[in-house]
mmCIF file with all atom_site columns, C-alpha atoms in Angstrom:
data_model
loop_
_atom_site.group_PDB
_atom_site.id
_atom_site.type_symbol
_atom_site.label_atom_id
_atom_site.label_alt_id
_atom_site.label_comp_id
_atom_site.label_asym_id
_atom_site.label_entity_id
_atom_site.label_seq_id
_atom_site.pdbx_PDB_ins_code
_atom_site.Cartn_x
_atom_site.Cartn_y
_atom_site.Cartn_z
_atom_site.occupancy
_atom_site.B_iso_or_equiv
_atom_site.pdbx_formal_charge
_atom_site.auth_seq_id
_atom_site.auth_comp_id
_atom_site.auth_asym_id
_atom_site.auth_atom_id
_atom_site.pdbx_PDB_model_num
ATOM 1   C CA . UNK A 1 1   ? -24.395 -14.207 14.424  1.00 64.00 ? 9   UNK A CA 1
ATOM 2   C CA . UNK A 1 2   ? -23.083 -17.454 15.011  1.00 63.00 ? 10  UNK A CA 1
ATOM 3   C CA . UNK A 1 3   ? -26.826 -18.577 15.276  1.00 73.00 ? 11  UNK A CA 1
ATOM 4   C CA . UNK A 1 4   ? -27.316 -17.501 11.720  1.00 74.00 ? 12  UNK A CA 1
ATOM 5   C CA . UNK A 1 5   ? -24.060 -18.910 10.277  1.00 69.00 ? 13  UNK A CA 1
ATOM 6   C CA . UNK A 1 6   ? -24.961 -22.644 12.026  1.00 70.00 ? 14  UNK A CA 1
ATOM 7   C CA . UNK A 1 7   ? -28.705 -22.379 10.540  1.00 76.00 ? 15  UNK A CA 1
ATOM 8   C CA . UNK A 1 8   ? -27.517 -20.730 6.500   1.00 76.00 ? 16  UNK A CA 1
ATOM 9   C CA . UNK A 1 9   ? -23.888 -22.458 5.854   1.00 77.00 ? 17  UNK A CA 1
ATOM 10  C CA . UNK A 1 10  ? -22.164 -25.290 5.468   1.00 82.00 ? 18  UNK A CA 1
ATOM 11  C CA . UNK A 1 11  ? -21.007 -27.908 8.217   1.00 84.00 ? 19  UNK A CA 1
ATOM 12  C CA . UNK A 1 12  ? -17.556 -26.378 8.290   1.00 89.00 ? 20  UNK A CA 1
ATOM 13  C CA . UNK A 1 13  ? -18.562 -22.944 8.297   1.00 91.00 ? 21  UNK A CA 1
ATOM 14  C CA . UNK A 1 14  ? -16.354 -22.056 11.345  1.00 91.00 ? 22  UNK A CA 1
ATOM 15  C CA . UNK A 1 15  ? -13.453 -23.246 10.496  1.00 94.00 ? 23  UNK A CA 1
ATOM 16  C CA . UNK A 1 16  ? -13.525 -22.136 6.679   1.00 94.00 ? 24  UNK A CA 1
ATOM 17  C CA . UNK A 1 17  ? -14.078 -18.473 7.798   1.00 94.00 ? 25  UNK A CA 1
ATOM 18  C CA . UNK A 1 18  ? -11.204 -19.235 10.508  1.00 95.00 ? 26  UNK A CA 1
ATOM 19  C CA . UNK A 1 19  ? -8.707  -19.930 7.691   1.00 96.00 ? 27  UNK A CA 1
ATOM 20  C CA . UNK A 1 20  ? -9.955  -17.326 5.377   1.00 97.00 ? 28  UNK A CA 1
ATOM 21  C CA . UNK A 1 21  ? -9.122  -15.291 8.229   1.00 97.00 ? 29  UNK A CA 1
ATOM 22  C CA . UNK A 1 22  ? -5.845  -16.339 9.089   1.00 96.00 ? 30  UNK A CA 1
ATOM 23  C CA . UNK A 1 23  ? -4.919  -16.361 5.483   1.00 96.00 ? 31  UNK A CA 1
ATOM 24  C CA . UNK A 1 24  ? -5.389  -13.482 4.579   1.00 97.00 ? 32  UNK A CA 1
ATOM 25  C CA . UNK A 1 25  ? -3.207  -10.809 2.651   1.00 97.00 ? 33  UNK A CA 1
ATOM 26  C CA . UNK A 1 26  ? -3.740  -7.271  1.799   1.00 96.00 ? 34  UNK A CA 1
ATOM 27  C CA . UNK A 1 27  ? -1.682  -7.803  -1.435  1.00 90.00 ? 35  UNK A CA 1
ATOM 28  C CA . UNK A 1 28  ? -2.666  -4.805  -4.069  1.00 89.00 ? 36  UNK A CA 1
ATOM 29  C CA . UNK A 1 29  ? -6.097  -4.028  -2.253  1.00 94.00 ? 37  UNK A CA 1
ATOM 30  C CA . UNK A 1 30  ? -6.543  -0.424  -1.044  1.00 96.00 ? 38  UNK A CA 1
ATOM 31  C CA . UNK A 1 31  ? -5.952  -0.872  2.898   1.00 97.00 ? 39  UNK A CA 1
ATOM 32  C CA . UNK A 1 32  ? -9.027  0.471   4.380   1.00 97.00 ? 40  UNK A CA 1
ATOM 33  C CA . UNK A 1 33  ? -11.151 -2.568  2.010   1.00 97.00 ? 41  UNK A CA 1
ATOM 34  C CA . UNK A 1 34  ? -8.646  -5.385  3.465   1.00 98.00 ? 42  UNK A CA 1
ATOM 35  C CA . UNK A 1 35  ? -9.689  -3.497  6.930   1.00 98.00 ? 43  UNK A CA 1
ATOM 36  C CA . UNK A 1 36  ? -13.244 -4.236  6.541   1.00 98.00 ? 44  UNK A CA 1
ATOM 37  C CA . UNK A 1 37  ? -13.154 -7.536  4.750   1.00 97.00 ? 45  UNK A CA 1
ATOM 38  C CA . UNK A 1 38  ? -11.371 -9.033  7.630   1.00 98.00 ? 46  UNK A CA 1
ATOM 39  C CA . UNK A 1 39  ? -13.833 -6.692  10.276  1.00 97.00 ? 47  UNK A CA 1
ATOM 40  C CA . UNK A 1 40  ? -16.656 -8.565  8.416   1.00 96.00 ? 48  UNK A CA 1
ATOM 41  C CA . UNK A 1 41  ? -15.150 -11.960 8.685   1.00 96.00 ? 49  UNK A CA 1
ATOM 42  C CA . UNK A 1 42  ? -14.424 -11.395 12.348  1.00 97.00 ? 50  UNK A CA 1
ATOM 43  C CA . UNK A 1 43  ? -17.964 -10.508 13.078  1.00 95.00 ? 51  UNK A CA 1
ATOM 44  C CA . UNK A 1 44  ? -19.404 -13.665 11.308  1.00 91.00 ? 52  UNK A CA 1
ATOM 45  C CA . UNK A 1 45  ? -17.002 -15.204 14.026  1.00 93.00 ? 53  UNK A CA 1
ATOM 46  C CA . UNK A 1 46  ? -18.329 -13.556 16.734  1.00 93.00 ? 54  UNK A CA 1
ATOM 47  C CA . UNK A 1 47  ? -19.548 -16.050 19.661  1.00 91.00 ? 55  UNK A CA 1
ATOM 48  C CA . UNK A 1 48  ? -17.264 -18.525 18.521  1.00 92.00 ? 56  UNK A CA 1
ATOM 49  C CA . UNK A 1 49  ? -13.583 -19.385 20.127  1.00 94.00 ? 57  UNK A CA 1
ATOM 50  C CA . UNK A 1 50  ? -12.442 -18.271 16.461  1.00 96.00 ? 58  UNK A CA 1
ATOM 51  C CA . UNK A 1 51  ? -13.522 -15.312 17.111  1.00 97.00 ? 59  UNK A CA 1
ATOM 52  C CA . UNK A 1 52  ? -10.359 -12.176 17.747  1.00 97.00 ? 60  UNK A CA 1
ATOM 53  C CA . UNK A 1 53  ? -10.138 -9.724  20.005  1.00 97.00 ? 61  UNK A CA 1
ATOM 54  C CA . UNK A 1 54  ? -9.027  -6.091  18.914  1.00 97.00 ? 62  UNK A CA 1
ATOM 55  C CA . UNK A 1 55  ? -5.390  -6.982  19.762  1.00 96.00 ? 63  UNK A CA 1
ATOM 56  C CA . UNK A 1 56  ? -5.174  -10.146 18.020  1.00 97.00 ? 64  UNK A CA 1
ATOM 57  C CA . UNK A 1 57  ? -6.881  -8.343  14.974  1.00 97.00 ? 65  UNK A CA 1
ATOM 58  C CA . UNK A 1 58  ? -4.121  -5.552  15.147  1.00 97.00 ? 66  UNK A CA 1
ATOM 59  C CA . UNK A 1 59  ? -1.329  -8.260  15.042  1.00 96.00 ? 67  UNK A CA 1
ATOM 60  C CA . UNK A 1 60  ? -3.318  -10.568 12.424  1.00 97.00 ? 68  UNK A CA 1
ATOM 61  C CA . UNK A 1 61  ? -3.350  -7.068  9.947   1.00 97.00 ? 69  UNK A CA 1
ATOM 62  C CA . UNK A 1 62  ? -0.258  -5.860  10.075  1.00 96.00 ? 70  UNK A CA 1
ATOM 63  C CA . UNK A 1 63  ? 1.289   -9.615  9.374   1.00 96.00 ? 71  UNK A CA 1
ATOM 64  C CA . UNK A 1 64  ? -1.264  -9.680  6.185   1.00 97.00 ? 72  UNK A CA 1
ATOM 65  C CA . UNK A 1 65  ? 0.066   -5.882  4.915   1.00 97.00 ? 73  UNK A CA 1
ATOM 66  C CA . UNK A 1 66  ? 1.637   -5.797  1.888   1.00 94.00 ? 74  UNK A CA 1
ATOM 67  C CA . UNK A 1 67  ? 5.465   -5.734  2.070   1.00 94.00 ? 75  UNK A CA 1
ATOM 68  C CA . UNK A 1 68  ? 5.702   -2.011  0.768   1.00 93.00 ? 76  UNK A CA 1
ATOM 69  C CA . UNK A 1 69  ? 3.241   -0.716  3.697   1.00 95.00 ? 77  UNK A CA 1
ATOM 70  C CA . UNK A 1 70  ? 4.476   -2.358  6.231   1.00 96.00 ? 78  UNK A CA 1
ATOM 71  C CA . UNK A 1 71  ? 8.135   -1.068  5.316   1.00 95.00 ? 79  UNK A CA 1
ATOM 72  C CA . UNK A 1 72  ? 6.904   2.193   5.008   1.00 94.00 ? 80  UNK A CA 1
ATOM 73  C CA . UNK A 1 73  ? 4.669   1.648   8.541   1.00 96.00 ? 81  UNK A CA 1
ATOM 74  C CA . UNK A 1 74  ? 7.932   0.104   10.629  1.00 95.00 ? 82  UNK A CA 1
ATOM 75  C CA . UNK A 1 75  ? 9.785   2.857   8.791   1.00 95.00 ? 83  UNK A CA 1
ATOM 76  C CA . UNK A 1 76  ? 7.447   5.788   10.038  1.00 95.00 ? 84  UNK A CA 1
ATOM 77  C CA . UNK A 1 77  ? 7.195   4.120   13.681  1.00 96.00 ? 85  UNK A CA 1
ATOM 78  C CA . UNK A 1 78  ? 3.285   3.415   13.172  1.00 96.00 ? 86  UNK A CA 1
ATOM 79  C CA . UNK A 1 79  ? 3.655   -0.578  14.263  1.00 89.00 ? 87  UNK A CA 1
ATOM 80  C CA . UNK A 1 80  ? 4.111   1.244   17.884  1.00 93.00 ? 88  UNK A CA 1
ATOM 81  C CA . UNK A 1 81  ? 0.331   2.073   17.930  1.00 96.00 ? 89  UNK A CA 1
ATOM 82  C CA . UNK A 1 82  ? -1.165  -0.707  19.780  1.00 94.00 ? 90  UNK A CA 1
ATOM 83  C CA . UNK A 1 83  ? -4.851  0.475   19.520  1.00 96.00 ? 91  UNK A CA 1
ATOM 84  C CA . UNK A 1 84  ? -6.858  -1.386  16.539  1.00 97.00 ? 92  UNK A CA 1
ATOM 85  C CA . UNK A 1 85  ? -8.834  1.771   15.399  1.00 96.00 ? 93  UNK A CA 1
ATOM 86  C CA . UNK A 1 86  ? -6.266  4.194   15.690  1.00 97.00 ? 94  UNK A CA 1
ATOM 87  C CA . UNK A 1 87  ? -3.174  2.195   13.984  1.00 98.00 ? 95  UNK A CA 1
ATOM 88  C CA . UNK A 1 88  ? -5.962  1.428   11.706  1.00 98.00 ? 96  UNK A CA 1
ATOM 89  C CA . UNK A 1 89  ? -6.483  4.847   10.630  1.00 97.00 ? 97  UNK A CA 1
ATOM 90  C CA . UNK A 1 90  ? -2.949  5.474   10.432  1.00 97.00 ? 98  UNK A CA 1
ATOM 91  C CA . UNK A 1 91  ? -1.550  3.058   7.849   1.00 97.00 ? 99  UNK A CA 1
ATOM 92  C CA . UNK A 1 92  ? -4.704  4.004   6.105   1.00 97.00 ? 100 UNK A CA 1
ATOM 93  C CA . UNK A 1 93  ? -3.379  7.276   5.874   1.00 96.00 ? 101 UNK A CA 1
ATOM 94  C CA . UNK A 1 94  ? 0.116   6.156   5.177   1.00 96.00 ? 102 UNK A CA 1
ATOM 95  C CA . UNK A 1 95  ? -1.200  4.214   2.338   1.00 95.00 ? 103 UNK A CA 1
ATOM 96  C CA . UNK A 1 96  ? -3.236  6.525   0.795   1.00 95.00 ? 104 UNK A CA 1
ATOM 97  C CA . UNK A 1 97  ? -0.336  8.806   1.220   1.00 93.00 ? 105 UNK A CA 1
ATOM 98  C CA . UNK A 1 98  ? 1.912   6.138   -0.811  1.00 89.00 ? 106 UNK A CA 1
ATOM 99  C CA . UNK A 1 99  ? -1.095  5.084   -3.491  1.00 86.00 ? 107 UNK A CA 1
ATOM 100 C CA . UNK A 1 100 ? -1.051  8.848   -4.166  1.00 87.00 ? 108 UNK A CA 1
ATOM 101 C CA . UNK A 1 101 ? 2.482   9.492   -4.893  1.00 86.00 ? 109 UNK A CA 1
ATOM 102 C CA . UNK A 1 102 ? 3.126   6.606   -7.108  1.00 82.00 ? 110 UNK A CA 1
ATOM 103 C CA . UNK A 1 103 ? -0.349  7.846   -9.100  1.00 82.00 ? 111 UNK A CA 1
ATOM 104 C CA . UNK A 1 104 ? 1.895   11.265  -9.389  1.00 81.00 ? 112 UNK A CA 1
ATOM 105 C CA . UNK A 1 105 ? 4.915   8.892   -10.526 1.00 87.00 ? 113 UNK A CA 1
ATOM 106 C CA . UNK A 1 106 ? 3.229   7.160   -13.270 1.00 83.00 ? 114 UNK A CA 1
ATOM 107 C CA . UNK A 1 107 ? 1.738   10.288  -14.604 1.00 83.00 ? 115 UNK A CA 1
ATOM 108 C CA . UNK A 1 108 ? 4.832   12.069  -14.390 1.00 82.00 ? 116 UNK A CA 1
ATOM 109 C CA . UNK A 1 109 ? 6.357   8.764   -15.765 1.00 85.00 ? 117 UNK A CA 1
ATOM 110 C CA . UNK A 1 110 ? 3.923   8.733   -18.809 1.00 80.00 ? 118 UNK A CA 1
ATOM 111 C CA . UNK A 1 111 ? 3.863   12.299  -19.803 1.00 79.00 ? 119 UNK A CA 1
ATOM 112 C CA . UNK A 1 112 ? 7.904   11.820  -20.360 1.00 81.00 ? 120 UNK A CA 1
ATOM 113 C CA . UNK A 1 113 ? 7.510   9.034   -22.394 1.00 82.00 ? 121 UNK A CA 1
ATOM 114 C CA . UNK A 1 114 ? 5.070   10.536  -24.625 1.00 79.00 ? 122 UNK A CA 1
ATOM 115 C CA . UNK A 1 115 ? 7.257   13.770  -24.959 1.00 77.00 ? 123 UNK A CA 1
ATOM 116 C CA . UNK A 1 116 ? 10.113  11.467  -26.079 1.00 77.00 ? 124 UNK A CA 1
ATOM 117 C CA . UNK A 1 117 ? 8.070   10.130  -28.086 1.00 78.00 ? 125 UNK A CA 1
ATOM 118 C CA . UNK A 1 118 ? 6.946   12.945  -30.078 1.00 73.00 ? 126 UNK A CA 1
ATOM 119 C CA . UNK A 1 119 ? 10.818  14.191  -30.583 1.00 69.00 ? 127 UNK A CA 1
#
């Protein structure tokens, strides 16, 4: 991969996809699409010292979660899980779980407003 990257981008390739990287934030994004973005930027890495292993990914993502996950991860005891695929499953869950039940919330929310409206 590294092959390719040297050959189609820029000079600085390396180290722009380093700090892309280690910049990173999940802000608002659904958790599983941060998961892969940052997969995908690791693999254009691969064969380079910029490259990370699966424990250095699992550290780099759960400092980039959003404040809300991670409070609800550290809360639920799921920053124990050490292995990259498995933790990585889990906060998906555990935000899917969350996206869910403020969907619920706002519906619930918006149906009251509308009935106060209409008295």
């Amino acid at each position: 991969m590294s092959d390719i990257c040297k050959h189609y981008l820029k000079e600085d390739w390396e180290r722009d996809l380093r700090c892309k990287l280690l910049g990173s934030k999940q802000s608002g994004q659904k958790f599983w699409d941060f998961y892969q973005d940052i997969m995908k930027l690791n693999i254009m890495l691969k064969d380079t010292d910029s490259h990370h292993d699966n424990k250095q990914l699992r550290n780099l993502l759960e400092a980039a979660l959003n404040e809300d996950l991670d409070n609800h991860a550290t809360e639920d005891k799921i920053n124990t899980i050490l292995d990259l695929k498995k933790w990585a499953s889990t906060i998906d869950n555990l935000n899917m779980k969350h996206r869910n039940e403020l969907k619920h919330i706002c519906i619930e929310a918006d149906e009251l407003v509308h009935k106060h409206q209409a008295l």
